[in-house]
Short mmCIF file of C-alpha atoms in Angstrom, two decimals:
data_model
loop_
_atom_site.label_atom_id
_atom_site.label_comp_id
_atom_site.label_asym_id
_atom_site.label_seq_id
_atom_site.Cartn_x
_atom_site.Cartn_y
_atom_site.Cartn_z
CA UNK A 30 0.00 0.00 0.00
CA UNK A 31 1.45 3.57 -0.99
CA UNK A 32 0.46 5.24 2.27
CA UNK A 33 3.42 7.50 3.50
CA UNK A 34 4.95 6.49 7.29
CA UNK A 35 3.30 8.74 9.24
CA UNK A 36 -0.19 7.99 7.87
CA UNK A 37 0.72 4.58 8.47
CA UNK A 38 2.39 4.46 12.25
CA UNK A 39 -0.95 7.10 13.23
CA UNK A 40 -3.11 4.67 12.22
CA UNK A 41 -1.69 1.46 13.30
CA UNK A 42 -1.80 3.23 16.64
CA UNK A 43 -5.22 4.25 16.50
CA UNK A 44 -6.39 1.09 15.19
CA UNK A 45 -4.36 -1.06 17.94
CA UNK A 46 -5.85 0.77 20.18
CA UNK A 47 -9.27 0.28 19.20
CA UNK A 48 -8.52 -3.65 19.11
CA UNK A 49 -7.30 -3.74 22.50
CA UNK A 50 -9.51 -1.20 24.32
CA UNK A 51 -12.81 -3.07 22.92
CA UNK A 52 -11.42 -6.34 23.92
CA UNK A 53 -10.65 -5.85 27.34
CA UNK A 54 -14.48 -4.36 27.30
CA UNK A 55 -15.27 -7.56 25.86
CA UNK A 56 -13.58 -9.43 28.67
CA UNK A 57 -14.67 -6.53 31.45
CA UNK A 58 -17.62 -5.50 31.19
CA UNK A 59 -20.92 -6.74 33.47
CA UNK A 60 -23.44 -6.34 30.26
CA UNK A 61 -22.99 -9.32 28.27
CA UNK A 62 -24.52 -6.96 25.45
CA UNK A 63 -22.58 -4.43 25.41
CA UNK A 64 -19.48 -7.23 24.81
CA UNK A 65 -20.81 -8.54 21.68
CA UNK A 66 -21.51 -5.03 20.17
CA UNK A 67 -18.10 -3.93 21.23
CA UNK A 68 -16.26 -7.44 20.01
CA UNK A 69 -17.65 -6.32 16.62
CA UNK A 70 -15.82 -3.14 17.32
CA UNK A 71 -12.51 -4.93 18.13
CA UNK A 72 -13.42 -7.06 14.31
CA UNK A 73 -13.33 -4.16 12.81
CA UNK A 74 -10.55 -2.49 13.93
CA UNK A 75 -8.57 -5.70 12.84
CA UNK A 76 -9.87 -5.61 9.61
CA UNK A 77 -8.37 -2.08 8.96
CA UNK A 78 -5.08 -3.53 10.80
CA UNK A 79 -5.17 -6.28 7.70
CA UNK A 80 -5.51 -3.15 5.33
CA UNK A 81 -2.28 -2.15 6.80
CA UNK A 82 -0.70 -5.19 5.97
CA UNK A 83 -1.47 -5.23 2.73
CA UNK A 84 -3.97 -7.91 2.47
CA UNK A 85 -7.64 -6.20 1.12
CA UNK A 86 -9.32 -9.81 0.27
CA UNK A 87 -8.93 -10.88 3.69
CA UNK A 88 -9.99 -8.17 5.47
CA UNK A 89 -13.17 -8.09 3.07
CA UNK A 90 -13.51 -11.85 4.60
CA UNK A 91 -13.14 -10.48 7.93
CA UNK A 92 -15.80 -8.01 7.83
CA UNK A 93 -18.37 -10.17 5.71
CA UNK A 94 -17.79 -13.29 8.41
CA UNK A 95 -16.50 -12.06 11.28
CA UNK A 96 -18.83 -8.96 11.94
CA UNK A 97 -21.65 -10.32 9.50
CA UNK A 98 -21.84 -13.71 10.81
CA UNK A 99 -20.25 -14.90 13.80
CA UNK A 100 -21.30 -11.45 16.01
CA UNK A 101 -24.68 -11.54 14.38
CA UNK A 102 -24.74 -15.28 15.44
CA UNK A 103 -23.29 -14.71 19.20
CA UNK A 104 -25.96 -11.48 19.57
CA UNK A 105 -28.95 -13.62 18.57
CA UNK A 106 -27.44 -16.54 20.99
CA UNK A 107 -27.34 -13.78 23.43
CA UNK A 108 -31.21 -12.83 22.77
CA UNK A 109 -32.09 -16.32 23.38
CA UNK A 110 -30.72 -16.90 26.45
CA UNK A 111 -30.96 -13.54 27.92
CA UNK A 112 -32.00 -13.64 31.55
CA UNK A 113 -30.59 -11.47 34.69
CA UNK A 114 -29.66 -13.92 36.85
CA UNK A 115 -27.14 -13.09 39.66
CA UNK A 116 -24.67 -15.35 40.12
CA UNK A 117 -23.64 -16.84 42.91
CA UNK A 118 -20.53 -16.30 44.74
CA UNK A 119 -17.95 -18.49 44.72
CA UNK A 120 -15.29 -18.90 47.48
CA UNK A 121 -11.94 -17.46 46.28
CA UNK A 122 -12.98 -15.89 43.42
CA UNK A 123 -10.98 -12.73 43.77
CA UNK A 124 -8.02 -15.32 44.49
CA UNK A 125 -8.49 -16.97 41.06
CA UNK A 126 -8.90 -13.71 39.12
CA UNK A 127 -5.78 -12.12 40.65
CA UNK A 128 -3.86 -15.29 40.26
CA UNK A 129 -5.28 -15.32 36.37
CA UNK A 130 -4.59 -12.00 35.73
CA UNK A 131 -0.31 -12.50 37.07
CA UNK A 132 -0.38 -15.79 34.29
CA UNK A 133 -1.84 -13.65 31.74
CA UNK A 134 0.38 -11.08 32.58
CA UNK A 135 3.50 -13.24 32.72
CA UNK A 136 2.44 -15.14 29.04
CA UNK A 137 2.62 -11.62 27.68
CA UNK A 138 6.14 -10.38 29.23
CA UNK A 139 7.44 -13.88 27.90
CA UNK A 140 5.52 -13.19 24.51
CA UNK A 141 7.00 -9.94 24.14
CA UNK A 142 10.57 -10.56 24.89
CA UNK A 143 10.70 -13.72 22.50
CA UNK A 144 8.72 -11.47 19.76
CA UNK A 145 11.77 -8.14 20.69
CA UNK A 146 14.89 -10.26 21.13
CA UNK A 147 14.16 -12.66 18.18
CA UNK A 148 16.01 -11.62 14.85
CA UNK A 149 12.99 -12.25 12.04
CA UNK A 150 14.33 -12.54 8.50
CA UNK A 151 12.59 -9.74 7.10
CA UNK A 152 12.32 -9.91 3.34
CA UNK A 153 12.71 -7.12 1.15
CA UNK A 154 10.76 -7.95 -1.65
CA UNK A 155 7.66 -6.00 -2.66
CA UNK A 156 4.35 -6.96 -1.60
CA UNK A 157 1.36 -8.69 -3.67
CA UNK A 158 -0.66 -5.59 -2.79
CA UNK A 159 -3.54 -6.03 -5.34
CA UNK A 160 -2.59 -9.54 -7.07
CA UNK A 161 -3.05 -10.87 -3.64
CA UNK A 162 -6.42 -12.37 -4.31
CA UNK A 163 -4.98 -13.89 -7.44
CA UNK A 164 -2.07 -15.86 -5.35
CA UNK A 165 -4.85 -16.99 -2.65
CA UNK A 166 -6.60 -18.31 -5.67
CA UNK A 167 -3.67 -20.11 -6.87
CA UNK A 168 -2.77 -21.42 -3.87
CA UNK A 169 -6.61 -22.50 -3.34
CA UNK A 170 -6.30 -24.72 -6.32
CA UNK A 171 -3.20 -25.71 -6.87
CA UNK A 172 -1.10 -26.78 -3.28
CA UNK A 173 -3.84 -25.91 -1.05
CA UNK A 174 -6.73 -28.00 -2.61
CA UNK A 175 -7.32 -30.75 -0.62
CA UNK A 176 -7.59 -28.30 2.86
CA UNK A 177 -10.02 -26.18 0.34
CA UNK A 178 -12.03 -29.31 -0.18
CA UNK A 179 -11.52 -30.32 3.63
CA UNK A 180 -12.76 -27.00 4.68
CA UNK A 181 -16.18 -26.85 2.77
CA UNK A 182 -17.04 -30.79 3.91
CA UNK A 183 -16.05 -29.30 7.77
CA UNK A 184 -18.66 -26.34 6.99
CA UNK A 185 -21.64 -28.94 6.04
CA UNK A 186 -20.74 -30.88 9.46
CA UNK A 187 -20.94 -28.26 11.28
CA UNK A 188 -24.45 -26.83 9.79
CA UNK A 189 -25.62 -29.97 10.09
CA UNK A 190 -24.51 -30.67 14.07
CA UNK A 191 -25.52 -27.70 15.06
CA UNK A 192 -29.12 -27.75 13.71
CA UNK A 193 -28.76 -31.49 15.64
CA UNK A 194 -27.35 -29.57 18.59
CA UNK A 195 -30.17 -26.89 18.94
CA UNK A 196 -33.21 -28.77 17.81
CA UNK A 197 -36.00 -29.29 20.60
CA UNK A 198 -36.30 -32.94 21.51
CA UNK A 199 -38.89 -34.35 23.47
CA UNK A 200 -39.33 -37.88 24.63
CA UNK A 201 -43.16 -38.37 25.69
CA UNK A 202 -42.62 -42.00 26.86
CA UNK A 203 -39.84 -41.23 29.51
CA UNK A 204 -41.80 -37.75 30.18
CA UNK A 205 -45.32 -39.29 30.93
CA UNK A 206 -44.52 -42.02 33.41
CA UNK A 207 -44.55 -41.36 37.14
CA UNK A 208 -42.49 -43.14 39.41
CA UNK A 209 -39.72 -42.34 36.56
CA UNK A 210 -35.82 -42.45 38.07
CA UNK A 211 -35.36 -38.48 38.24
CA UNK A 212 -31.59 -38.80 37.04
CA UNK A 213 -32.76 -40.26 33.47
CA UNK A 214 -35.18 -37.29 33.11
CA UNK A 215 -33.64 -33.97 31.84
CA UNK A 216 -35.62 -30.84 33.12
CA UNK A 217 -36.70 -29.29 30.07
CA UNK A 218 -39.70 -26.62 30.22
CA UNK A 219 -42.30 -27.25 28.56
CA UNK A 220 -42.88 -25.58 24.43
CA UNK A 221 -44.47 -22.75 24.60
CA UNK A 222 -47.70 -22.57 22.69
CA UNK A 223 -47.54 -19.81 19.61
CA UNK A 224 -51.26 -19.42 20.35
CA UNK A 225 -51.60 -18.49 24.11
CA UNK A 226 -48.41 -16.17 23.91
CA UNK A 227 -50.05 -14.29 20.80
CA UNK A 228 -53.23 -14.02 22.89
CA UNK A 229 -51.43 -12.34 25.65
CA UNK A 230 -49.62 -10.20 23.52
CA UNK A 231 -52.98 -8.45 22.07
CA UNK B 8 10.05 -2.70 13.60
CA UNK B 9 6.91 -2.82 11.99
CA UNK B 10 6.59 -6.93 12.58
CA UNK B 11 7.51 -6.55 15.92
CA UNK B 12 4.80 -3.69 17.11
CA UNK B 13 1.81 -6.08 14.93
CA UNK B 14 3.35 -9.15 16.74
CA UNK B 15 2.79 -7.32 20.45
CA UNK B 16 -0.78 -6.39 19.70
CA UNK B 17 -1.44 -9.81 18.61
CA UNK B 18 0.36 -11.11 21.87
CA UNK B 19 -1.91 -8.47 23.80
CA UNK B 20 -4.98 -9.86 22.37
CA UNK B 21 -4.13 -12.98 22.68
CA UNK B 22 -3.39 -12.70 26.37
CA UNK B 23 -6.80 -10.74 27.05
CA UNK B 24 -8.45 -13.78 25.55
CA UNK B 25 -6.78 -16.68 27.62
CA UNK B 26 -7.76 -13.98 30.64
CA UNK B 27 -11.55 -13.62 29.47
CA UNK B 28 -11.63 -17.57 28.48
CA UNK B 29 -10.45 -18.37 32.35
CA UNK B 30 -12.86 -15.98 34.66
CA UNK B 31 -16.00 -15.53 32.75
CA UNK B 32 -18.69 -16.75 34.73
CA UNK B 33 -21.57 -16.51 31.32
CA UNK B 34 -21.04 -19.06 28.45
CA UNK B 35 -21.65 -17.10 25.48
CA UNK B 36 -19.03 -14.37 26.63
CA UNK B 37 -16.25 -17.74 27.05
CA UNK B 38 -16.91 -18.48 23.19
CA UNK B 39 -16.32 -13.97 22.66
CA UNK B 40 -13.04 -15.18 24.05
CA UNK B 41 -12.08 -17.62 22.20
CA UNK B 42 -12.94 -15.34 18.73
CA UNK B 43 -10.78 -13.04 20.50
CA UNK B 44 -7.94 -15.67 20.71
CA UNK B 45 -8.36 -16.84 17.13
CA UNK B 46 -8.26 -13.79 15.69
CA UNK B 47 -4.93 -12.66 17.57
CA UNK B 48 -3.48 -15.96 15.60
CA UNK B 49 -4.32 -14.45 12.57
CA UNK B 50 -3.21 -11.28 13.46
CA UNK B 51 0.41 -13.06 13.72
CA UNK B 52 -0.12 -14.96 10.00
CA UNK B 53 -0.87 -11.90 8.72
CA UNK B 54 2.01 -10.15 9.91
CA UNK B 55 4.30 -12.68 9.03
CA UNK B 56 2.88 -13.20 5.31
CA UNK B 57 3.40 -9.09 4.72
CA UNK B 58 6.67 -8.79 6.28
CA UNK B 59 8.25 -12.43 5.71
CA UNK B 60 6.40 -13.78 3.03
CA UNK B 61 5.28 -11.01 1.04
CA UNK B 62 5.46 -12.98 -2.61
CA UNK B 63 3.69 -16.13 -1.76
CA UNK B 64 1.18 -14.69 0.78
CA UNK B 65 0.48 -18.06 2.26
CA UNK B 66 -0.59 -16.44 5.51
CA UNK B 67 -3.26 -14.89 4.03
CA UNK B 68 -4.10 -18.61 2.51
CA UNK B 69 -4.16 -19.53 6.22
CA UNK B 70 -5.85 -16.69 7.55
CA UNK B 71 -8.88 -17.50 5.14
CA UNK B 72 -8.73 -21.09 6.43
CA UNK B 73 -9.24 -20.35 10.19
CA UNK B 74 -11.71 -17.68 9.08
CA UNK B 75 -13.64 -21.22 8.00
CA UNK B 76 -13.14 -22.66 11.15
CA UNK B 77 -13.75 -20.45 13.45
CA UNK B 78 -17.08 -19.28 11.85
CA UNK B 79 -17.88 -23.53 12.34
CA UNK B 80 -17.44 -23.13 15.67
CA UNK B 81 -18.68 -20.44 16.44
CA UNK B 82 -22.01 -22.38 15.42
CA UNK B 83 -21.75 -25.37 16.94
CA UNK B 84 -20.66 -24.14 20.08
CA UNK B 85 -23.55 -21.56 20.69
CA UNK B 86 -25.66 -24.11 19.55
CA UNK B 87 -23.95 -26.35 22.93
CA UNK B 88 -25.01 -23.45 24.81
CA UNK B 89 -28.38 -23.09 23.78
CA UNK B 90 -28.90 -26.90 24.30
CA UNK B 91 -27.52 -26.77 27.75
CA UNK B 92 -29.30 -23.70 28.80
CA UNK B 93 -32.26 -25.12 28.02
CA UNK B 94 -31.46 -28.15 30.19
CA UNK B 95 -30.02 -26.38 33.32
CA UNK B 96 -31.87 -23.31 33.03
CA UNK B 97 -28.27 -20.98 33.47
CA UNK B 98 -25.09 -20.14 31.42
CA UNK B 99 -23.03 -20.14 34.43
CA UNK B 100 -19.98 -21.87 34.09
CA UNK B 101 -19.47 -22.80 37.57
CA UNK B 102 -22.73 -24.89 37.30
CA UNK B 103 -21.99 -26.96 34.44
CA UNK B 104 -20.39 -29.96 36.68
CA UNK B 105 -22.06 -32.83 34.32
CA UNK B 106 -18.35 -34.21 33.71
CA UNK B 107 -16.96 -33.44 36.91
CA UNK B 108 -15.27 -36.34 39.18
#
């Protein structure tokens, strides 16, 4: 990209800054709400980071699946099991969070030392830039074809499991019976009836 | 220089995840943590295919890959959470002891 240095370095800061601010809201905040509105924040501020680097295909990917999809996905998961529930306390809490935060804290300082001290063979040669999408697609088809292949099978399964996952099962059989062993029933409320929740609603 | 400031963000991020994946008490915001994580690893392949691999670009091939993968789990794993809320009637981690000895 022909962006001159200081354009570049301002917005690498800016946009670094929006990635880690949101997440740290993501990981902070009480409202679980608020964490997946501000997680797409923290997707798009890595998209523009993948800009910087040169790479516009992927950060069109990023946007279309990462803000379009997955956060879509994780807010209406969020709308379907919203409920205010206080949680209890449990004993040491404070002692695991503190003791969490010092490993994070230490994975980082080791991180960043390895990532300073380490000499990286930097090449020199020019970027793709805008023939990048042509290489991905060449490396799709050509060396990359059987992961390609791999990937779109792994897509189906996953569509399929998690329709599996999610449907609403009932078993009237096990249900019905009194006298049932309470440990091979799983408490499940009962369906709500489209009918009697419309009627309420008028 | 460059690699080195993209490779401490991703580091950051990555460390904010492992902390959000550990203490969160409410399901859905442990699988927010673990997009967080997954995107700080392609933070990294993307900095290494620009600054290391700027001809061949397989990073980018890569990046595109766990894009894939993580949008999979992303599904199935909300749809685990929507099956066991409606089981156990929370998404609070501390009470999902099925497995526990």
């Amino acid at each position: 990209m022909n962006l001159a240095e200081g354009v570049q370095l301002v917005s690498f800061g800016i946009l670094s800054a929006a990635v880690l601010l949101s997440a740290l809201g993501v990981v902070l905040l009480k409202n679980v709400v608020y964490s997946a509105f501000l997680l797409g924040g923290s997707f798009i501020s890595i998209a523009g980071l993948y800009f910087l680097l040169n790479a516009d295909f992927v950060a069109a990917a990023q946007v279309l699946v990462y803000v379009g999809a997955i956060n879509v996905l994780i807010l209406f998961a969020i709308m379907l099991v919203n409920k205010d529930e206080e949680y209890a306390e449990v004993k040491g809490s404070s002692v695991r969070q503190a003791a969490t935060a010092l490993v994070c804290l230490g994975l980082f300082a080791l991180l960043g030392t390895m990532v300073v001290s380490t000499p990286w063979a930097i090449s020199s040669e020019t970027a793709a830039g805008n023939d990048s999408i042509v290489t991905i697609g060449i490396h799709f088809f050509t060396d990359f074809l059987l992961p390609f292949e791999l990937v779109s099978v792994l897509l189906l399964m996953a569509l399929i499991g998690a329709i599996v996952l999610a449907r609403r099962e009932f078993i009237p059989e096990i249900r019905g019976v009194d006298g049932q062993d309470d440990a091979l029933m799983l408490p499940e409320r009962q369906r709500e009836m489209v009918s009697s929740s419309s009627s309420e609603m008028k | 220089m460059q690699l080195q400031s993209y490779l401490l963000v991703a580091a950051a991020l990555f460390c904010i995840g492992v902390y959000g994946l550990v203490t969160s008490r409410n399901a859905v915001r442990v699988l927010m943590s673990i997009e967080l994580m997954l995107n700080a690893v392609n933070l990294n392949l993307m900095a290494f295919s620009n600054y290391v691999d700027p001809k061949e670009i397989k990073g980018q091939v890569f990046t595109t890959f766990i894009i894939a993968i993580a949008a999979a789990e992303a599904a199935v794993g909300l749809a685990i959470v929507l099956a066991i809320y409606r089981n156990r009637d929370t998404v609070d981690m501390e009470q999902f002891n099925l497995l526990k000895w």
